[in-house]
mmCIF file of C-alpha atoms in Angstrom:
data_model
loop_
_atom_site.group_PDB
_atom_site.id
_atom_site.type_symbol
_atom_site.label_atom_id
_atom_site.label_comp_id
_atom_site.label_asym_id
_atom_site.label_seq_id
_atom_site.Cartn_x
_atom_site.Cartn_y
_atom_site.Cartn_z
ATOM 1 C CA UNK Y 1 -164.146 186.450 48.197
ATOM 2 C CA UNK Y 2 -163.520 186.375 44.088
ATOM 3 C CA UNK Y 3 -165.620 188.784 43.484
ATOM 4 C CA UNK Y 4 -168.747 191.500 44.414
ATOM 5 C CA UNK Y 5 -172.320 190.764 43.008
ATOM 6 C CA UNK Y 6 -174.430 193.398 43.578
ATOM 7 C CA UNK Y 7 -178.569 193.399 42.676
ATOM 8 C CA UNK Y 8 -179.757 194.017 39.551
ATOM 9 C CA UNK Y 9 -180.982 197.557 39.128
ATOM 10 C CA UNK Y 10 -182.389 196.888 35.489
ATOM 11 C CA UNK Y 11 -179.407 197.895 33.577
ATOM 12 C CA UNK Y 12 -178.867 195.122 31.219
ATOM 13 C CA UNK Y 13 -175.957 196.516 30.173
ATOM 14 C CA UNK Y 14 -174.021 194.975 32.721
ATOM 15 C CA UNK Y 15 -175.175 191.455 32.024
ATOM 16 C CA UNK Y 16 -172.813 189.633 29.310
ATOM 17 C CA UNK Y 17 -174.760 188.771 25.784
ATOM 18 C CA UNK Y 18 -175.693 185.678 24.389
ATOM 19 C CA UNK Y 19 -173.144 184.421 22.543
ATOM 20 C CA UNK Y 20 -170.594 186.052 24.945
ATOM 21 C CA UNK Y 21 -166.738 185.307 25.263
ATOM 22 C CA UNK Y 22 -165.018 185.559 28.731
ATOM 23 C CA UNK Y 23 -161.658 184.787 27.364
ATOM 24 C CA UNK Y 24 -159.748 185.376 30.765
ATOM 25 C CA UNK Y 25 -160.635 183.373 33.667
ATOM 26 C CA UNK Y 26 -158.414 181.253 36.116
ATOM 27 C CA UNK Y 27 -158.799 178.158 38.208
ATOM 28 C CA UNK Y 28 -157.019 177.372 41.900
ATOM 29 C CA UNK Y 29 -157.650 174.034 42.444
ATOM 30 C CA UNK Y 30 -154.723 172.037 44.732
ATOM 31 C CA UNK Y 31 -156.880 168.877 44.641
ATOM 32 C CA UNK Y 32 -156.625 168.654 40.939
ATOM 33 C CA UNK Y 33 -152.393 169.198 41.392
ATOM 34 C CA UNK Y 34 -150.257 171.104 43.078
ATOM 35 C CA UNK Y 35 -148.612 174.613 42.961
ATOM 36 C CA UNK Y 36 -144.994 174.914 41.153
ATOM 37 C CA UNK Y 37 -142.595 174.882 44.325
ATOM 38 C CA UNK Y 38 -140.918 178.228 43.150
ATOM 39 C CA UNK Y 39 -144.282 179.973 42.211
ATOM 40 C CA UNK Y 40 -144.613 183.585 42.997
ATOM 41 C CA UNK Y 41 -147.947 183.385 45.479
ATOM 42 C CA UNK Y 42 -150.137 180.820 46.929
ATOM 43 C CA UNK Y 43 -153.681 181.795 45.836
ATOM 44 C CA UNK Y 44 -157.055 181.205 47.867
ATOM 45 C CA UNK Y 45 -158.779 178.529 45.974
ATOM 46 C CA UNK Y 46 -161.100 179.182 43.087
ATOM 47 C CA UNK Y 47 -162.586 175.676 41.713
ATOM 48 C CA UNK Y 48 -164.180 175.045 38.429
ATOM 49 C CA UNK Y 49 -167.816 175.312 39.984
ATOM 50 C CA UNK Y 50 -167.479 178.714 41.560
ATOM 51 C CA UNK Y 51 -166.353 179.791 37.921
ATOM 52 C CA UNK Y 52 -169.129 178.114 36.531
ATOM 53 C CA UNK Y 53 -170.947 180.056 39.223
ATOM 54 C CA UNK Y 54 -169.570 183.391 38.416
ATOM 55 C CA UNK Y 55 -170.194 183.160 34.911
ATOM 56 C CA UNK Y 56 -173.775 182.426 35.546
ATOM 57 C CA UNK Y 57 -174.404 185.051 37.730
ATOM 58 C CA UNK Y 58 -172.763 187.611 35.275
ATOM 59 C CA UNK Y 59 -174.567 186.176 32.217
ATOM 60 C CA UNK Y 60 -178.166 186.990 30.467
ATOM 61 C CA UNK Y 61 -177.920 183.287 28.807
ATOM 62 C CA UNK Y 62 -175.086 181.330 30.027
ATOM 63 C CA UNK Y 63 -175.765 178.257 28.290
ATOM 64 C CA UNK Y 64 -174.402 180.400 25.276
ATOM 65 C CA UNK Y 65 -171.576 181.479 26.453
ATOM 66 C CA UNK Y 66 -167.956 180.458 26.209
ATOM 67 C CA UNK Y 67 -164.802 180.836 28.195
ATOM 68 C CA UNK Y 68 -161.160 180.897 28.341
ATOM 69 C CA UNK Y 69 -159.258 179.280 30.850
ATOM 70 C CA UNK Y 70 -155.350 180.961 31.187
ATOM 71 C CA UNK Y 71 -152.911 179.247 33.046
ATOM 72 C CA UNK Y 72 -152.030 180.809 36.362
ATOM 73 C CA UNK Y 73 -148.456 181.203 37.173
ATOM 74 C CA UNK Y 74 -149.142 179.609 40.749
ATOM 75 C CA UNK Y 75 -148.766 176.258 38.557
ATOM 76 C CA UNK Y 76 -145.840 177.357 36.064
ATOM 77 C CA UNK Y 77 -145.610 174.979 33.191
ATOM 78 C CA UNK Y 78 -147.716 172.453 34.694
ATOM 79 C CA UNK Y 79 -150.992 172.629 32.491
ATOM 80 C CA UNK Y 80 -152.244 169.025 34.192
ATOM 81 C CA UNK Y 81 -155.317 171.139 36.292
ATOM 82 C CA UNK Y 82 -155.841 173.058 32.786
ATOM 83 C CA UNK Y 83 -156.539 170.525 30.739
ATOM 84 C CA UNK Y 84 -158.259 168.826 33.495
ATOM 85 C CA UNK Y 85 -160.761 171.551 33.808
ATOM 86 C CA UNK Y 86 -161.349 171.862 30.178
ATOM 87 C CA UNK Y 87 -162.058 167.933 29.991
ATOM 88 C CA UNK Y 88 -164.902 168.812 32.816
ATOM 89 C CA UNK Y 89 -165.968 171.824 30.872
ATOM 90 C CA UNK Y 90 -166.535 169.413 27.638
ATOM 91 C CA UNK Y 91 -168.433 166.744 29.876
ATOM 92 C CA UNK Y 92 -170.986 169.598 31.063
ATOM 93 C CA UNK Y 93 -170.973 170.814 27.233
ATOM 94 C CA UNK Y 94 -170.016 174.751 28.492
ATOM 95 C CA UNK Y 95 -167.890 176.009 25.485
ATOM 96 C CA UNK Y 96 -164.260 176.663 26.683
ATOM 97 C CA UNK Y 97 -160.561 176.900 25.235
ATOM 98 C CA UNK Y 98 -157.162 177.208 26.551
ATOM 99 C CA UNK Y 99 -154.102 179.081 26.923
ATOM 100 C CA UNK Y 100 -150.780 177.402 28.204
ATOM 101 C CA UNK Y 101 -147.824 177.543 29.738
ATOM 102 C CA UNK Y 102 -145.227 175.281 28.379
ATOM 103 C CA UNK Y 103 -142.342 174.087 28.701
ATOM 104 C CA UNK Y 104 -142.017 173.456 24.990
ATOM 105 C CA UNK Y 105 -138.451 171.943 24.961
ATOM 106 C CA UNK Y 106 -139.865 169.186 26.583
ATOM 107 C CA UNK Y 107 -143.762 168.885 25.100
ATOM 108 C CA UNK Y 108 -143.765 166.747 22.128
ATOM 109 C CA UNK Y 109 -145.933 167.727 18.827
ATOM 110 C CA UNK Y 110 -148.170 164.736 19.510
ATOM 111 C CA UNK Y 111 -148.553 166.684 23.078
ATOM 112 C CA UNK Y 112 -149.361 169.675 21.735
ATOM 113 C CA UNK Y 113 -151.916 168.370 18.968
ATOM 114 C CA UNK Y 114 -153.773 166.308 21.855
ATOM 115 C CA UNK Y 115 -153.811 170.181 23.493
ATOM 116 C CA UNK Y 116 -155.214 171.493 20.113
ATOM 117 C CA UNK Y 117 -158.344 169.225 20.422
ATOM 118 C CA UNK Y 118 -159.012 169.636 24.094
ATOM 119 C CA UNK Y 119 -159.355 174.068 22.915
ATOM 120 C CA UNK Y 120 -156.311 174.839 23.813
ATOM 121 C CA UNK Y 121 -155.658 177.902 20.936
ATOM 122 C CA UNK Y 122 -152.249 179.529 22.246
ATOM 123 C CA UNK Y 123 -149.446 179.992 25.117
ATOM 124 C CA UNK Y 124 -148.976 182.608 27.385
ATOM 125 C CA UNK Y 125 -145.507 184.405 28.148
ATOM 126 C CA UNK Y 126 -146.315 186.352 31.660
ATOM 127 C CA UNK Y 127 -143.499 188.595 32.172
ATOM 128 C CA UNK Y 128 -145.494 190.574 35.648
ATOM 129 C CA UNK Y 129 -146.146 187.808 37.988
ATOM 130 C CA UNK Y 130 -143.207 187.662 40.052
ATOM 131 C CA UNK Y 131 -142.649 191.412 40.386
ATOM 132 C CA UNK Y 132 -139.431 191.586 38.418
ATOM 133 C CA UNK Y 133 -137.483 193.983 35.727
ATOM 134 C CA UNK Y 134 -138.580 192.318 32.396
ATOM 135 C CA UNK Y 135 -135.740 192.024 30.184
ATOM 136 C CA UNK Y 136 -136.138 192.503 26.681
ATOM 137 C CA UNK Y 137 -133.797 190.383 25.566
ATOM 138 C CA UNK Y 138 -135.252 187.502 27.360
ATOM 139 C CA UNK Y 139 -138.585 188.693 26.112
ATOM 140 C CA UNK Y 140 -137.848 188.437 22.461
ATOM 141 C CA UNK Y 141 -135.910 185.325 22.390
ATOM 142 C CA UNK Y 142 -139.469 183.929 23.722
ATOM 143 C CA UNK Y 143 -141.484 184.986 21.395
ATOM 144 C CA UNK Y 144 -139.366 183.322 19.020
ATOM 145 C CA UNK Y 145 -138.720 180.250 20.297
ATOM 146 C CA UNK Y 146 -142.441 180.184 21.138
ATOM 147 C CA UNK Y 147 -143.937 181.456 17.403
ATOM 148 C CA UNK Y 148 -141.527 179.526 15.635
ATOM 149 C CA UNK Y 149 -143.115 175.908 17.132
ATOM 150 C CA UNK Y 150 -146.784 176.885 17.254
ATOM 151 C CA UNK Y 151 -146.909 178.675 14.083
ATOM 152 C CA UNK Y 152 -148.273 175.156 12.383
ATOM 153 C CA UNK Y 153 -151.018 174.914 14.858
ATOM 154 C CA UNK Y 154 -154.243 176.369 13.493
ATOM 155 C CA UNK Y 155 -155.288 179.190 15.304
ATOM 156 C CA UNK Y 156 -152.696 179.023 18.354
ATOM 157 C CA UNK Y 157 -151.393 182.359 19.579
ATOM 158 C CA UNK Y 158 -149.330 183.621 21.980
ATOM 159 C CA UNK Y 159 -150.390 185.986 24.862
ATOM 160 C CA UNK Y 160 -148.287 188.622 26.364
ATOM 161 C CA UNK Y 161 -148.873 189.513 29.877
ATOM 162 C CA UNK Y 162 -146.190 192.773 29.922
ATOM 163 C CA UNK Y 163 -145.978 196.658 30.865
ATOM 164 C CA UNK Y 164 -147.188 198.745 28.719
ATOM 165 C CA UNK Y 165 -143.854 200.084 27.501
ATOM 166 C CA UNK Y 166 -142.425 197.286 26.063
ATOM 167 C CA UNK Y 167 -144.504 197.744 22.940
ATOM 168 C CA UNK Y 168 -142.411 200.069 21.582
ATOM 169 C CA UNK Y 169 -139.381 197.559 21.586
ATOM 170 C CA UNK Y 170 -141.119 194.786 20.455
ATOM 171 C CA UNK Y 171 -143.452 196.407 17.480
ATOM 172 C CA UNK Y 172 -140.880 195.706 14.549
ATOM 173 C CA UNK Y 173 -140.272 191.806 16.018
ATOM 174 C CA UNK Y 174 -144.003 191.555 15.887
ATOM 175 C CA UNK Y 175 -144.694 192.686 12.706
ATOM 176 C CA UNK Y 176 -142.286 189.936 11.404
ATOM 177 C CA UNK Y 177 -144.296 187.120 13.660
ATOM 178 C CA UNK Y 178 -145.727 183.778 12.089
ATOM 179 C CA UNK Y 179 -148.671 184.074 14.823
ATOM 180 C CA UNK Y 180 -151.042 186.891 16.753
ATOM 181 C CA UNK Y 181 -150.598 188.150 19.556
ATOM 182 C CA UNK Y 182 -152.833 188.913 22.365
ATOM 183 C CA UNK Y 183 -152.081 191.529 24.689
ATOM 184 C CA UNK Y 184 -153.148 191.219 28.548
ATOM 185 C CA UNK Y 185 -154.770 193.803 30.422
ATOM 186 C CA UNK Y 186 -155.171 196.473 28.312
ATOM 187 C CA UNK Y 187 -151.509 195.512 26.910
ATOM 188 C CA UNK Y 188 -150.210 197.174 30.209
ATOM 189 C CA UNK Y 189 -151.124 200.418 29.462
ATOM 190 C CA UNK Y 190 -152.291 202.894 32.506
ATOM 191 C CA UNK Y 191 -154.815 204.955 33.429
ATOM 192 C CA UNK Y 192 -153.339 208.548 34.746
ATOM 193 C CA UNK Y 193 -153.550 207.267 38.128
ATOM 194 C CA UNK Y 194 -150.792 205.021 37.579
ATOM 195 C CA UNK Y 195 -148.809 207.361 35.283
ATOM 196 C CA UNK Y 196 -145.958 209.632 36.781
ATOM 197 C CA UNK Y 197 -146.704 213.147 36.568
ATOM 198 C CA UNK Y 198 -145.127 213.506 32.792
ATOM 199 C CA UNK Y 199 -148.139 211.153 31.235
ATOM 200 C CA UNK Y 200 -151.321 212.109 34.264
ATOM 201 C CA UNK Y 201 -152.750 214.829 31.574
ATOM 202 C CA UNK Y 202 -152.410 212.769 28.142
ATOM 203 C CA UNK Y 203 -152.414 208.955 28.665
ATOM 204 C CA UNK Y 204 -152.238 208.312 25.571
ATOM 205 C CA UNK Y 205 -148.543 209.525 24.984
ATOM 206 C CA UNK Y 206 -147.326 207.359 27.563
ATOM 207 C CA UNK Y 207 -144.499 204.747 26.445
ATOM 208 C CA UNK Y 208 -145.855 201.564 24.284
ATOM 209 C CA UNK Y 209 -149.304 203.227 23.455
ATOM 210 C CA UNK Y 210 -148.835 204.287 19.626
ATOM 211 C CA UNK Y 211 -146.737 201.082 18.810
ATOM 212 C CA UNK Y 212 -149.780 198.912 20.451
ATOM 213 C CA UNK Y 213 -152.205 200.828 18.317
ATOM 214 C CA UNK Y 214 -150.394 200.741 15.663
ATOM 215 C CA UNK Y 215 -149.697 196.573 16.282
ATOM 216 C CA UNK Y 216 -153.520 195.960 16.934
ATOM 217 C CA UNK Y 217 -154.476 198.628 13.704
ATOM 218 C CA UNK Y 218 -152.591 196.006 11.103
ATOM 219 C CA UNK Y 219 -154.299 193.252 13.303
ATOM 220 C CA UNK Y 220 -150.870 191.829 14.433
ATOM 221 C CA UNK Y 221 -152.327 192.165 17.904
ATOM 222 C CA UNK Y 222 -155.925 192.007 19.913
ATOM 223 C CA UNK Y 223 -156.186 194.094 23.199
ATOM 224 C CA UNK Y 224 -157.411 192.577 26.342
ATOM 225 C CA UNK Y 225 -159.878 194.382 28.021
ATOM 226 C CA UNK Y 226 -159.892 193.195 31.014
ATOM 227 C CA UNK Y 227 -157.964 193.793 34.518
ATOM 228 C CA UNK Y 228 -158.090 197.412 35.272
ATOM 229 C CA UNK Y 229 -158.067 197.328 38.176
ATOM 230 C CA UNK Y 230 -154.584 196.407 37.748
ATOM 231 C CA UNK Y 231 -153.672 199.276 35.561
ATOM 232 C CA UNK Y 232 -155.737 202.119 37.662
ATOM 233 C CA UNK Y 233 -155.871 202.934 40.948
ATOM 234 C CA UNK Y 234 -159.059 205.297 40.726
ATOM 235 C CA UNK Y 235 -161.170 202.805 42.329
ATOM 236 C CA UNK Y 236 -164.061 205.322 43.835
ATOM 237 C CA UNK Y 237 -165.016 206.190 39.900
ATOM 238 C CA UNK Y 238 -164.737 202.492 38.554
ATOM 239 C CA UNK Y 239 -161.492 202.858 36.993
ATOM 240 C CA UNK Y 240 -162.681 206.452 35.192
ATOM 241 C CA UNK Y 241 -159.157 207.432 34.425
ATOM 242 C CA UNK Y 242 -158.885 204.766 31.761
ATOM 243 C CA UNK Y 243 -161.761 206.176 29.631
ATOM 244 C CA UNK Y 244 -159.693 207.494 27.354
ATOM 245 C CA UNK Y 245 -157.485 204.665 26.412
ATOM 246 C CA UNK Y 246 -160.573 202.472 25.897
ATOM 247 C CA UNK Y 247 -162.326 204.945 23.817
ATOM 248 C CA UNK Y 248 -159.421 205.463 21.525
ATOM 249 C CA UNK Y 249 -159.702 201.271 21.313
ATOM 250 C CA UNK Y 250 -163.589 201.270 20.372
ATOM 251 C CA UNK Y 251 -162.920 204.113 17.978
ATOM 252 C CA UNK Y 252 -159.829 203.196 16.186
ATOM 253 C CA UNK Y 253 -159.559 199.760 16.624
ATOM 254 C CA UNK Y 254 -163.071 198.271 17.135
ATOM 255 C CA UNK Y 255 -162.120 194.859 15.235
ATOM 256 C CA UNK Y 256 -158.666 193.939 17.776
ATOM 257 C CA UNK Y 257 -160.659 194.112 21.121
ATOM 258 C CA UNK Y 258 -161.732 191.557 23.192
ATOM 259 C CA UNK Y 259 -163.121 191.437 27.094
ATOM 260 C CA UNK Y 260 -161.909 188.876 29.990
ATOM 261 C CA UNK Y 261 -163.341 189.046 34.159
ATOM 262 C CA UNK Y 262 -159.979 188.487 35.091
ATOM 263 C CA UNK Y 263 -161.851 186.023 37.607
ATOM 264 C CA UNK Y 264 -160.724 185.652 40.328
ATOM 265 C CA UNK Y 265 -159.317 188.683 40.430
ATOM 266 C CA UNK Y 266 -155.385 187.952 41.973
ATOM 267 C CA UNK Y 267 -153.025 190.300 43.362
ATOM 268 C CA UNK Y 268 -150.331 191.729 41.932
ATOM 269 C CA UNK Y 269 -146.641 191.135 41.614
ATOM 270 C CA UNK Y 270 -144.696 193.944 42.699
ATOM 271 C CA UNK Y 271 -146.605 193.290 46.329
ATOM 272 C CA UNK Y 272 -145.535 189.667 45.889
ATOM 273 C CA UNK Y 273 -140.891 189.551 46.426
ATOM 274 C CA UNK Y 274 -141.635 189.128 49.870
ATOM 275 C CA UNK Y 275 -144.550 187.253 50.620
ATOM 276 C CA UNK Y 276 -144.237 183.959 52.017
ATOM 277 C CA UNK Y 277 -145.644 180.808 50.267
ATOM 278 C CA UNK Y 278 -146.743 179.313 53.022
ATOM 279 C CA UNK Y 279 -149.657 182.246 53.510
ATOM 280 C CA UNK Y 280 -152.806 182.025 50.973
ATOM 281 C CA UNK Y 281 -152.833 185.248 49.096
ATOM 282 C CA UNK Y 282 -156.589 186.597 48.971
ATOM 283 C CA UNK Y 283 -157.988 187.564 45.926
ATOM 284 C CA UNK Y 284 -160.100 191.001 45.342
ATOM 285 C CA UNK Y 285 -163.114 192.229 46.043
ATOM 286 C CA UNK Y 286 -164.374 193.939 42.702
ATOM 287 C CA UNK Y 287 -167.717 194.784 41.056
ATOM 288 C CA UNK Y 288 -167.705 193.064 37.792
ATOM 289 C CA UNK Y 289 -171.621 194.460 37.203
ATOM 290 C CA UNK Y 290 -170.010 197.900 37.353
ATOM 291 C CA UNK Y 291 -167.260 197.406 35.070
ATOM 292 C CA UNK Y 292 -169.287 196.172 32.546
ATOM 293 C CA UNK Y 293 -171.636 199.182 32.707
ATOM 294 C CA UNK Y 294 -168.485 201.553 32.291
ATOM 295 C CA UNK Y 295 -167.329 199.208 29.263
ATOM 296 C CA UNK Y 296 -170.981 199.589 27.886
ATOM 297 C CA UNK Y 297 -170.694 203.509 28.386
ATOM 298 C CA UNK Y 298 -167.037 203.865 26.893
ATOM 299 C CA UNK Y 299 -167.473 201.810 23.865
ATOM 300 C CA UNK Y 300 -170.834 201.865 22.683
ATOM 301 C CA UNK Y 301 -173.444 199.233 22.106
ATOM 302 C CA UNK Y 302 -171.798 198.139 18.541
ATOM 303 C CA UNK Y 303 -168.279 198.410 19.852
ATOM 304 C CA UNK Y 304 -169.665 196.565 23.018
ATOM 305 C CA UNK Y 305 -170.837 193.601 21.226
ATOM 306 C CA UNK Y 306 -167.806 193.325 19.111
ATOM 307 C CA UNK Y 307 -165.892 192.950 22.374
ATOM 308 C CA UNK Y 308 -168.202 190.392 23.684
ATOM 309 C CA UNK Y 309 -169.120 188.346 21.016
ATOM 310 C CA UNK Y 310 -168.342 189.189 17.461
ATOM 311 C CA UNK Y 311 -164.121 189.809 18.095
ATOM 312 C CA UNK Y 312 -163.673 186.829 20.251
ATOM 313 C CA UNK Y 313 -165.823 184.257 18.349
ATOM 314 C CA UNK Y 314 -163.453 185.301 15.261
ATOM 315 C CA UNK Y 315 -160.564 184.677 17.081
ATOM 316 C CA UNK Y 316 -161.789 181.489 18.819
ATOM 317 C CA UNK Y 317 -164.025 179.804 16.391
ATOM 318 C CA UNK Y 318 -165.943 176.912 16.793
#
């Protein structure tokens, strides 16, 4: 089960606005292609429809709204069930773009212009996946190879998928950047539930928090919202510990946030080196209603609808 829909209890709060942006969303589908034979998991299946579904169910007007399809890792640099989905999308007029994964030393220009008018807007570099070290080195000769050949597509950025942490080692190399960057799930950053007993008090001095600030505050960067569960463990208070962090956003950087379901909510990589392929990977149970009314509290209702709609509709315009 993707997800948990509880009733409505009145609180509108926790329905998405018109105009609304859920710029992170995935799609399983093996009968549009199959999984990468060295992927990391095998996910349950999530088809376009049950996204279309979700979004519906989360959404005051859905016929407004617009969403983001990322690439999964499950398919690696495969982007056939991608574009695929976005050609459906089109058909059913439901606004959606794209992010990729590419394998860009083999995708032609004419390739990635015929991307370009499908709505794909960017490529994604997803360093926590498999569970691994990430190595910096490897990391920044990405971003390079990656800025330096999109940098002439209009509007294309790349998104980062990394710990928190790495921020501080990359915030020079992004400052010098042809493109923008957009950083995943809360840019890594934890709530004190996740921190070791040095950062529990102040989350905010952990590693890679100032530099990210200080990326998204000369807009070189736009924070995900989206995902906590995968940067908090403090589950019985909806992800409380991470109040702070997201209140700092909505005060000091109101402009660089954006939100994203994280539908349909997959696992996580460190539980992942030893799972066999072979064995479909649920996907969590999680109360997207409740989130939202948490997001609503921490932020505010003009910080609120900058995440949902004004932020995202700037960065993805029609």
């Amino acid at each position: 089960m993707a997800s948990q829909v509880r009733p409505r209890d009145g609180n509108t709060h926790s329905l998405l606005y018109p105009g609304a942006f859920d710029t992170h969303v995935h799609v399983f589908d093996p009968e549009l292609g199959p999984y990468a034979a060295g992927r990391a998991y095998t996910p349950e299946d999530a088809p376009l429809k049950k996204l279309i579904a979700f979004n519906q169910i989360l959404s005051s007007n859905p016929s407004s709204n617009t969403l983001v399809l990322v690439q999964p890792s499950p398919y690696n640099n495969d982007c056939s069930v991608l574009i695929q989905c976005l050609q459906k999308l089109k058909n059913q007029n439901i606004k959606a773009f794209g992010i990729a994964v590419l394998d860009l030393d083999n995708t032609t220009d004419a390739q990635l212009n015929e991307m370009h008018d499908l709505g794909i807007r960017g490529i994604r570099l997803n360093f926590q996946a498999d569970g691994k070290e990430v190595s910096t080195d490897n990391l920044v000769a990405a971003l390079h190879r990656t800025a330096d050949r999109i940098r002439y597509l209009q509007g294309w950025m790349i998104q980062l998928f990394v710990p928190g942490w790495i921020w501080d080692n990359l915030h020079d190399i992004i400052l010098e950047l042809p493109v923008k960057i957009i950083a995943d799930h809360l840019g890594g950053l934890r709530g004190s539930s996740k921190l070791s007993s040095d950062f529990k008090s102040v989350p905010m001095s952990q590693p890679g928090f100032k530099s990210l600030l200080s990326l998204a505050k000369q807009s070189r960067v736009v924070v995900k919202i989206s995902g906590l569960y995968r940067v908090s463990s403090d589950t019985s208070s909806t992800y409380s510990d991470l109040q702070s962090i997201i209140e700092t956003f909505a005060r000091e950087i109101p402009d660089q946030v954006i939100w994203g379901s994280d539908w349909p909510h997959t696992g996580e990589g460190q539980n992942r080196l030893e799972r066999r392929l072979d064995v479909k990977e649920p996907f969590r149970t999680i109360d997207n209603f409740a989130i939202l009314d948490r997001l609503y509290d921490w932020m505010g209702s003009g910080g609120y609808q900058k995440m949902l709609v004004d932020n995202p509709r700037r960065l993805y315009p029609s």
